[in-house]
Short mmCIF file of C-alpha atoms in Angstrom, two decimals:
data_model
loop_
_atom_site.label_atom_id
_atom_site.label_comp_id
_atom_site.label_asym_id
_atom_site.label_seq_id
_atom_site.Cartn_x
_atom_site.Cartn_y
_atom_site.Cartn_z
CA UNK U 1 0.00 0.00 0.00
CA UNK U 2 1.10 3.83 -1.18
CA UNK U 3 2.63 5.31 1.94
CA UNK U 4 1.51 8.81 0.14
CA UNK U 5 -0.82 10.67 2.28
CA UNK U 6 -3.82 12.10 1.09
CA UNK U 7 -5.43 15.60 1.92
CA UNK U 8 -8.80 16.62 1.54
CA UNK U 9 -9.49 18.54 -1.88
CA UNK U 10 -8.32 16.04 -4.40
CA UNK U 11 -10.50 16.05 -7.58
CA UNK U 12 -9.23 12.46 -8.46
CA UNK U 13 -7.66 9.56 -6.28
CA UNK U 14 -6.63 6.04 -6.93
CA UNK U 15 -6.05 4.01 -3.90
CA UNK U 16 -4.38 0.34 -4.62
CA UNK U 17 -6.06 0.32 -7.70
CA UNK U 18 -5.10 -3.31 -9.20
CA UNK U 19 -6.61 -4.86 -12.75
CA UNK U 20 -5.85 -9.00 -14.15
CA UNK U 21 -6.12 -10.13 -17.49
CA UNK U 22 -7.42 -13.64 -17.43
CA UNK U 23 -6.10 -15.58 -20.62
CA UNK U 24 -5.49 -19.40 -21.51
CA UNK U 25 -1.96 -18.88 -20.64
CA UNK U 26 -2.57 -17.78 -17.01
CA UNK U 27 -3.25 -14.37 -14.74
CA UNK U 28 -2.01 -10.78 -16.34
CA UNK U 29 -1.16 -8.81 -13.62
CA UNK U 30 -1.56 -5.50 -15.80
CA UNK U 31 -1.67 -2.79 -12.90
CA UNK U 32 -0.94 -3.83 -9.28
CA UNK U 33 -1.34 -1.64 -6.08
CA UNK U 34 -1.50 1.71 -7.87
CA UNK U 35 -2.03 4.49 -6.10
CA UNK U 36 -1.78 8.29 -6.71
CA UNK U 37 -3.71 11.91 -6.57
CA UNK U 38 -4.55 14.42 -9.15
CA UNK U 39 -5.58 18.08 -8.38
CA UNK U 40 -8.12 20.20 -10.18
CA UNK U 41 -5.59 22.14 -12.92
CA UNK U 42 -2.85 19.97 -12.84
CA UNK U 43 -0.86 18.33 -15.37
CA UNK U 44 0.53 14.54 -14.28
CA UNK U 45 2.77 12.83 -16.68
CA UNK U 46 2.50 8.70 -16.28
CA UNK U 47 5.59 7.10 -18.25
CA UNK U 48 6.78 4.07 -19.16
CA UNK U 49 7.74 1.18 -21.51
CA UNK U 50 4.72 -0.47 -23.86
CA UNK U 51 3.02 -3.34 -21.52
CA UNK U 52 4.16 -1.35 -18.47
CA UNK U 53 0.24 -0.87 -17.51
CA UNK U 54 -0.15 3.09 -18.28
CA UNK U 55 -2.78 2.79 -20.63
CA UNK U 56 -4.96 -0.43 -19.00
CA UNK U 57 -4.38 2.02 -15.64
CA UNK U 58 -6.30 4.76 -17.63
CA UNK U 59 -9.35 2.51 -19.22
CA UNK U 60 -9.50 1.53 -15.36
CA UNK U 61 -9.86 4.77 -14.27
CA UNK U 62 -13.19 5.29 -16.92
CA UNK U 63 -14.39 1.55 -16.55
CA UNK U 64 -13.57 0.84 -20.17
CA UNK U 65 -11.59 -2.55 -19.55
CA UNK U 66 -13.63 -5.11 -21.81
CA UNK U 67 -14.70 -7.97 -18.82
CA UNK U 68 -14.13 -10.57 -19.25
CA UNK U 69 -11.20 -11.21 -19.91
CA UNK U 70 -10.31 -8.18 -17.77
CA UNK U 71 -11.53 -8.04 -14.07
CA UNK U 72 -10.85 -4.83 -11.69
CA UNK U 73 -9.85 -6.44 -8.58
CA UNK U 74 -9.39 -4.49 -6.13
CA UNK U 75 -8.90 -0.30 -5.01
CA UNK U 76 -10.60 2.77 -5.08
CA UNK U 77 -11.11 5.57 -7.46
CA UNK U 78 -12.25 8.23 -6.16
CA UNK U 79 -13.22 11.51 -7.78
CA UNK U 80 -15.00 14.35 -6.00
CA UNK U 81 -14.78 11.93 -3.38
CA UNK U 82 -17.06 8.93 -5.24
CA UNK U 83 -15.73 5.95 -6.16
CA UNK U 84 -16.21 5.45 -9.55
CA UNK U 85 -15.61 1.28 -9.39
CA UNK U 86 -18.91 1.20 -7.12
CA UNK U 87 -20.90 2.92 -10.11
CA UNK U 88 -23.59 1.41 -12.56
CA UNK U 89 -23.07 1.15 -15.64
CA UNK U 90 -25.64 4.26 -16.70
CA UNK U 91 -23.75 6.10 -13.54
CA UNK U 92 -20.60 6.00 -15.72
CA UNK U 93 -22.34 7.09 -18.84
CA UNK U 94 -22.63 10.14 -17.67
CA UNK U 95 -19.45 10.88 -15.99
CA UNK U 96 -17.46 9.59 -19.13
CA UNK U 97 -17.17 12.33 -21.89
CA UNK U 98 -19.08 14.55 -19.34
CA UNK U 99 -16.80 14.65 -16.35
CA UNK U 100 -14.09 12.86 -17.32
CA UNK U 101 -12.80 12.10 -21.17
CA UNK U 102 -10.15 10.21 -22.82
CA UNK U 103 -8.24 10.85 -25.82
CA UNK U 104 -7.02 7.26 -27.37
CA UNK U 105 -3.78 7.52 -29.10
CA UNK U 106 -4.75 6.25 -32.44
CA UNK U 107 -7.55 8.20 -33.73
CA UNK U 108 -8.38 6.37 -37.27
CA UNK U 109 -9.25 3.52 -35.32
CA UNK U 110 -11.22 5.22 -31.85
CA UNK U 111 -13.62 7.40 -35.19
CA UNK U 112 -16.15 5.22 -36.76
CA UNK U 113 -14.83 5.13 -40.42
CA UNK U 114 -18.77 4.85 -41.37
CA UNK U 115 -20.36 7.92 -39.61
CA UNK U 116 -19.27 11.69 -40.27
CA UNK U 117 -16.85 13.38 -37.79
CA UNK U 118 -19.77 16.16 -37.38
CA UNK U 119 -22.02 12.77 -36.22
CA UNK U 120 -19.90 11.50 -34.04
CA UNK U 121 -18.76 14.71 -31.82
CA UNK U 122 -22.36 16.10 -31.71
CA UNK U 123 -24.06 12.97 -30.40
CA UNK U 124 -21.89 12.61 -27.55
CA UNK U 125 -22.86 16.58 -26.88
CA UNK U 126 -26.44 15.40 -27.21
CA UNK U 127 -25.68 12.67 -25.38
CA UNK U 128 -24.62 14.88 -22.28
CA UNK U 129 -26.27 18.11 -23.03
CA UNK U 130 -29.80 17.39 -24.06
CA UNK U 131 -29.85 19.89 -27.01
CA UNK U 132 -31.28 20.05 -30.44
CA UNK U 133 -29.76 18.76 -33.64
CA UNK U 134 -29.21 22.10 -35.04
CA UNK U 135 -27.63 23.19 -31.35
CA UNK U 136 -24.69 20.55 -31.39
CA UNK U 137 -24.57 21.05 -35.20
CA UNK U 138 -23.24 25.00 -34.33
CA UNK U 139 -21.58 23.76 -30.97
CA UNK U 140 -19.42 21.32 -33.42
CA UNK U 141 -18.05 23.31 -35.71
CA UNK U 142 -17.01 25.62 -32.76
CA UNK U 143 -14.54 23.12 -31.18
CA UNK U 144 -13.29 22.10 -34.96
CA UNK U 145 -12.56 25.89 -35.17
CA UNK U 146 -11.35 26.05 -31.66
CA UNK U 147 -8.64 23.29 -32.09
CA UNK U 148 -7.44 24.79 -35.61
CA UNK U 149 -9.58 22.55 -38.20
CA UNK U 150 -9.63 25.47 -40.82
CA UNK U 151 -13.07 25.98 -42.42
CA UNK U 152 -14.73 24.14 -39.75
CA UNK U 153 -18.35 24.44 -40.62
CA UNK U 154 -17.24 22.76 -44.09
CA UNK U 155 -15.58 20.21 -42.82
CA UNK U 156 -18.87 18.64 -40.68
CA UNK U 157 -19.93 16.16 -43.05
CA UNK U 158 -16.32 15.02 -44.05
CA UNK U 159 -15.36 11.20 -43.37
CA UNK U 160 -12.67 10.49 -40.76
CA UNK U 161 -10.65 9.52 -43.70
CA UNK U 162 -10.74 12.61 -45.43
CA UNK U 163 -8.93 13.96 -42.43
CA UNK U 164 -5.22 13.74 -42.07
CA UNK U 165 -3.76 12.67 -39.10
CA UNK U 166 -3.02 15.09 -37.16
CA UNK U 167 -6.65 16.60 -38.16
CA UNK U 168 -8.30 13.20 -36.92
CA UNK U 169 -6.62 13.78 -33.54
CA UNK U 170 -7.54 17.67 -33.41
CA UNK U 171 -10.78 16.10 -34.27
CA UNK U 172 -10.32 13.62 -30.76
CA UNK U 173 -9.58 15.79 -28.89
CA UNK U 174 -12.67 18.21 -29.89
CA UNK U 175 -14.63 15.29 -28.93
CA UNK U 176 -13.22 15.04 -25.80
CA UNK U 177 -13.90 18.76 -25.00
CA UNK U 178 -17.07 19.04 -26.11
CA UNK U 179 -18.61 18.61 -22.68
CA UNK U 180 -15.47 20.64 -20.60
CA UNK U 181 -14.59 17.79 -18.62
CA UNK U 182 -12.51 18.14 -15.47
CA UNK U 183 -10.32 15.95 -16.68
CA UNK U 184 -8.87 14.15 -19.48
CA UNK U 185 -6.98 11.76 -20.04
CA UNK U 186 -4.26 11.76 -22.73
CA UNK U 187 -3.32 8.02 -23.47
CA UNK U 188 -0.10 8.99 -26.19
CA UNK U 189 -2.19 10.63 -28.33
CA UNK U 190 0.93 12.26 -29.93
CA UNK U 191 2.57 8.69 -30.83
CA UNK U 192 1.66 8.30 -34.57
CA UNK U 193 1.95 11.70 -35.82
CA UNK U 194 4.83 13.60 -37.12
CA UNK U 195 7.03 15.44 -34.34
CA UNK U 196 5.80 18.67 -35.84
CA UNK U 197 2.64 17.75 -35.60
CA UNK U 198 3.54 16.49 -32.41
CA UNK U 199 4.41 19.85 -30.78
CA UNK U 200 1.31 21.66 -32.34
CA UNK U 201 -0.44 18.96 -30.91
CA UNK U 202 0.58 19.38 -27.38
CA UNK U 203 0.63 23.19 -27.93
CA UNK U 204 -2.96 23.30 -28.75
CA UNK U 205 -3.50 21.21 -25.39
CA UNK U 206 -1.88 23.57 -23.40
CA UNK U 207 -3.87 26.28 -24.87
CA UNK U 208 -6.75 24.36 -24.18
CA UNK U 209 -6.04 23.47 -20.07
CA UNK U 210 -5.37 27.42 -19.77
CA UNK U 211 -8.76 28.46 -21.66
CA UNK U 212 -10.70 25.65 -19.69
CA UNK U 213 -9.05 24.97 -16.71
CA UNK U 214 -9.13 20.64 -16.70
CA UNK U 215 -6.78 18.96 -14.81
CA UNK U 216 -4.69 16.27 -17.30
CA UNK U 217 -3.16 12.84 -17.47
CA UNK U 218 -0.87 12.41 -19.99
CA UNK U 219 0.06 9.26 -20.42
CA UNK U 220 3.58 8.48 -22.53
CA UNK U 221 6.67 6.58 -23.30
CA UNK U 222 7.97 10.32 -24.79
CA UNK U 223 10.05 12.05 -21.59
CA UNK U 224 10.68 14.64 -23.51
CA UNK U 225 7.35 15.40 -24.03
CA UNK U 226 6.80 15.16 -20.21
CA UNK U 227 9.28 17.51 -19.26
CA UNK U 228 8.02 20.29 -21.07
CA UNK U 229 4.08 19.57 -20.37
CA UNK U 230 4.33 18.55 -16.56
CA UNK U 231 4.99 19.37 -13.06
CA UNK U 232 4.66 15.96 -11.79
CA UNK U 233 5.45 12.53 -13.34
CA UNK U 234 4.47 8.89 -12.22
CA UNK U 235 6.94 6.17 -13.38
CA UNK U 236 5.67 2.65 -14.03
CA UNK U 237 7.45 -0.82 -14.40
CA UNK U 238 5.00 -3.56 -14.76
CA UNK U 239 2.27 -2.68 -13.31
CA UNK U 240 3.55 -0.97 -10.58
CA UNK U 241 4.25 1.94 -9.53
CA UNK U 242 8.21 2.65 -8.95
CA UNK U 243 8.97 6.50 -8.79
CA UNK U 244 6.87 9.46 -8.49
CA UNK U 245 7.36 12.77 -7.61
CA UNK U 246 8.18 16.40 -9.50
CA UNK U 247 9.36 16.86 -13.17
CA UNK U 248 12.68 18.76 -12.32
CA UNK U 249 13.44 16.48 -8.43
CA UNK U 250 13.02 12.83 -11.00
CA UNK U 251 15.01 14.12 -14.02
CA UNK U 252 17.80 15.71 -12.06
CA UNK U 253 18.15 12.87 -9.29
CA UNK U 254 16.39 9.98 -10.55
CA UNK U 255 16.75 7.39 -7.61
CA UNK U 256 15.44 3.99 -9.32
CA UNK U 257 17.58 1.92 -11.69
CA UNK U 258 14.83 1.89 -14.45
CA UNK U 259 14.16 5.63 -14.42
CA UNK U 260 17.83 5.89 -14.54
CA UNK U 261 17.97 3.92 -17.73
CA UNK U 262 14.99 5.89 -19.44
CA UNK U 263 16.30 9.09 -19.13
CA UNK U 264 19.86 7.66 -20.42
CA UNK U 265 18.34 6.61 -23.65
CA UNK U 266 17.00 9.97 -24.69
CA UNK U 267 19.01 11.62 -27.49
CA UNK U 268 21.10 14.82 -26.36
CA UNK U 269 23.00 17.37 -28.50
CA UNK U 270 25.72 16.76 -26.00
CA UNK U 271 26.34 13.31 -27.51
CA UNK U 272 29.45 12.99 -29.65
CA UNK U 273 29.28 11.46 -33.26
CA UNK U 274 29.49 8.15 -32.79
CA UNK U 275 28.09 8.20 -29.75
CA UNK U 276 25.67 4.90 -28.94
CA UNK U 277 22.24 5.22 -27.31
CA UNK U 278 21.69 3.74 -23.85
CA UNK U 279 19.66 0.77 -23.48
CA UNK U 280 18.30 -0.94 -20.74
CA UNK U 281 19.47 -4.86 -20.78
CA UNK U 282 17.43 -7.76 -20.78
CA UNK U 283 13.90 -8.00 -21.53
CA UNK U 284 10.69 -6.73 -20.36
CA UNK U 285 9.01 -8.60 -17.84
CA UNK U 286 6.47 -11.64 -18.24
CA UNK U 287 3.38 -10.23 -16.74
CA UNK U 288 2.02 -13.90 -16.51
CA UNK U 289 2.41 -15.20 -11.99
CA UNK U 290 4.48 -12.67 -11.33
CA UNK U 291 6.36 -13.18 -7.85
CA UNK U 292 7.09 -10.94 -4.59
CA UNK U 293 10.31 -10.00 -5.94
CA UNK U 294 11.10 -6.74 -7.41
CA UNK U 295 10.13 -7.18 -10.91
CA UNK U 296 12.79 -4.75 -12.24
CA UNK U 297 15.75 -7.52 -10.70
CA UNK U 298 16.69 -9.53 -13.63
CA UNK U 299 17.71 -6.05 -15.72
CA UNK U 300 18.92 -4.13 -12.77
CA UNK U 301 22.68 -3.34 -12.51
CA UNK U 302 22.36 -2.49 -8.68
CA UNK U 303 20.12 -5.76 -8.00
CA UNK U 304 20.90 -7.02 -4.40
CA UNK U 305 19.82 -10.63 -2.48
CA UNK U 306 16.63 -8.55 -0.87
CA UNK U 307 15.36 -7.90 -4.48
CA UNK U 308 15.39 -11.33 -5.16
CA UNK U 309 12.60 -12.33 -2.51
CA UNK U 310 11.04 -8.85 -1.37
CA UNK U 311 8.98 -6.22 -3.62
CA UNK U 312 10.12 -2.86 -2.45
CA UNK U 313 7.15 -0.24 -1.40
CA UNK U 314 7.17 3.13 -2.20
CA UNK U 315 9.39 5.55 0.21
CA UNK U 316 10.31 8.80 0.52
CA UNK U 317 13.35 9.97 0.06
CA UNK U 318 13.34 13.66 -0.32
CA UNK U 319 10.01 16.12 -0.11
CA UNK U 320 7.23 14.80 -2.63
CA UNK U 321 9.97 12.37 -4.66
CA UNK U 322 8.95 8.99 -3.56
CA UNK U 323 11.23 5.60 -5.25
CA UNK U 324 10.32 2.19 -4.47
CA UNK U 325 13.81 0.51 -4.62
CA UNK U 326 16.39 -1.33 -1.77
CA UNK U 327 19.50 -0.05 -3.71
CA UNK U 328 18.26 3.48 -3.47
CA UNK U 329 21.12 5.05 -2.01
CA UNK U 330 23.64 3.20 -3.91
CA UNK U 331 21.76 4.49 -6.90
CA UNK U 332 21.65 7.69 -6.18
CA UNK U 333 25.46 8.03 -4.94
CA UNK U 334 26.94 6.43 -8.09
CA UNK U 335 24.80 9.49 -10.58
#
C-alpha cells in the first residue's frame, strides 16, 4: 500500500487500484497496487515502456476494460470523493465524456470510419447536453474551429478519412472537449503523428487546459514530451508503480535503476558522433504469476539478495519524490 498521504481537496484519487487479465496462458497482472492523486488544474505525466500498464491504468480509471477477460480487482477511485468502481453502468455514462474524457492515441481507429466526424462529436454533446440537432450542429463546428480545423463548418460532413492525421486527432480531442470535462486523459495521443505535428499537438493542449481549466493525465513513453508539459510525473514498471514525484526532483536525481535507464536513452545534443544510445538490458518482464520480488531484478545493474525475494514499497526519500527501490542510495550516490 502507497505510503503517500492524502489531503482533503483532491478532484481524483486512486487508492491500490489493481486490474488482471485472465487468458489461456494464465493471470495478467496488468496494474498492481496503484495508487496516486490528481488536483483540479494539474498536469501529471505517467511514463513508461509499452506493456508497463499506463494505458490499461487509464481505461481503469473510466471503466472501459472489456470484462471478461479483464476483471478490476481491487482499489478505489475516487473523484469528487465517489468511487467510480462502485458505479452502474448508466452512472458512468454520464461521468465519461461529461466529467471525465479520454483521448485514445490512435484516432483512425477510436472514429467510426462509417459515420461523419460532425455525427460523431455532436451525439456525444447530445448525449450529455440534451440539445437540439441544429444546437450541437453550431456547438461542433465551434470546437473544430477552436482546435485549428480550418473551415470548420465545411468540414462537418467530411469522413474520418478525409482527415489527415493530425486533423483526426484535433478532431479527438474536440470530442473530448465538447462537454469541458474536469479531466482528461491523454493516453499517447501524440505517438503516430509527425514530431511537428507532435508539438502543435501538445501546444494546442496547453492552450486548451489554460482556456478551460481541466486537470490532465498524460500518459507516454515520450520524456521529452513530459518535461516540457508537466509538473509531476508517475513512473511505471509492470504494473507498478516505482517513482513518483516532481518533473525537475526525478530528471535531475532519478533514484530507481529503471528511471535511470529511461532518461539515459534519450538523445542529447551533447552526444558525440558516434556516440551509442543507452539501453536498458534484458527483456521486459512476463506479466504472466508474477512473484514478490522486485520485478525490475533480472535487468537491474544495482540488483541485491533482498530484491530477489522482497517487492520494495514506495518511500520517501526527499520532499514529494517517492522511489520504491532497496539499492536506493547506492543508486543515487553512483549518478
Amino acid at each position: 500500500m502507497s505510503i503517500i498521504k492524502e489531503k482533503p481537496g483532491h478532484l481524483l484519487e486512486v487508492k491500490n487500484l489493481t486490474t488482471r487479465f485472465y487468458t489461456d496462458e494464465g493471470v495478467v497482472h496488468a496494474v498492481s497496487d496503484l495508487s496516486y492523486v490528481l488536483d483540479e488544474g494539474e498536469t501529471l505525466g505517467v511514463v513508461g515502456e509499452s506493456g508497463c500498464g499506463k494505458s490499461v491504468h487509464a481505461l481503469s480509471i473510466m471503466r472501459l476494460i472489456q470484462i471478461p477477460p479483464g476483471k478490476i480487482e481491487s482499489g478505489e477511485v475516487l473523484y469528487q470523493g465517489k468511487d467510480l468502481l462502485k458505479f452502474s453502468e448508466a452512472e458512468m455514462r454520464n461521468v465519461r465524456g461529461a466529467q471525465i474524457a479520454m483521448i485514445f492515441q490512435d484516432p483512425m481507429t477510436s472514429l467510426n470510419p462509417v459515420l461523419t466526424v460532425g455525427f460523431q462529436i455532436a451525439e456525444a454533446i447530445k448525449e450529455h447536453q440534451g440539445i437540439s440537432d441544429k444546437a450541437a450542429r453550431t456547438r461542433v463546428a465551434e470546437l473544430l474551429s477552436l482546435v485549428g480545423i480550418p473551415e470548420a463548418t465545411q468540414r462537418l460532413d467530411d469522413y474520418p478519412h478525409q482527415f489527415s492525421g493530425g486533423m483526426r486527432q484535433r478532431a479527438m480531442i474536440a470530442m473530448a472537449l465538447s462537454c469541458t470535462p474536469q479531466i482528461l486523459i491523454a493516453d499517447e495521443p501524440t505517438t503516430a503523428l509527425d514530431v511537428t505535428i507532435q508539438a502543435q499537438i501538445i501546444e494546442l493542449v496547453k492552450r486548451l487546459q489554460d482556456q478551460f481549466g481541466m486537470a490532465i493525465i498524460w500518459v507516454t513513453h515520450d520524456l521529452g514530451i513530459v518535461a516540457g508539459l508537466t509538473r509531476r510525473v508517475n513512473v511505471m514498471y509492470a504494473g507498478s508503480l516505482i517513482e513518483t514525484g516532481p518533473v525537475k526532483q526525478i530528471y535531475s536525481n532519478p533514484s530507481h535503476p529503471y528511471t535511470v535507464g529511461l532518461l539515459a536513452s534519450l538523445p542529447s545534443l551533447n552526444r558525440k558522433p558516434g556516440d551509442k544510445l543507452f539501453s536498458i538490458k534484458g527483456e521486459p518482464p512476463n506479466l504472466i504469476g508474477m512473484n514478490n520480488k522486485c520485478p525490475f531484478a533480472p535487468r537491474c545493474t544495482y540488483v541485491s539478495e533482498r530484491c530477489l525475494i522482497e517487492n520494495p514499497p514506495l518511500e520517501l526519500i526527499e520532499p514529494n519524490h517517492f522511489v520504491a527501490c532497496w539499492e536506493k542510495e547506492k543508486v543515487r550516490k553512483l549518478l
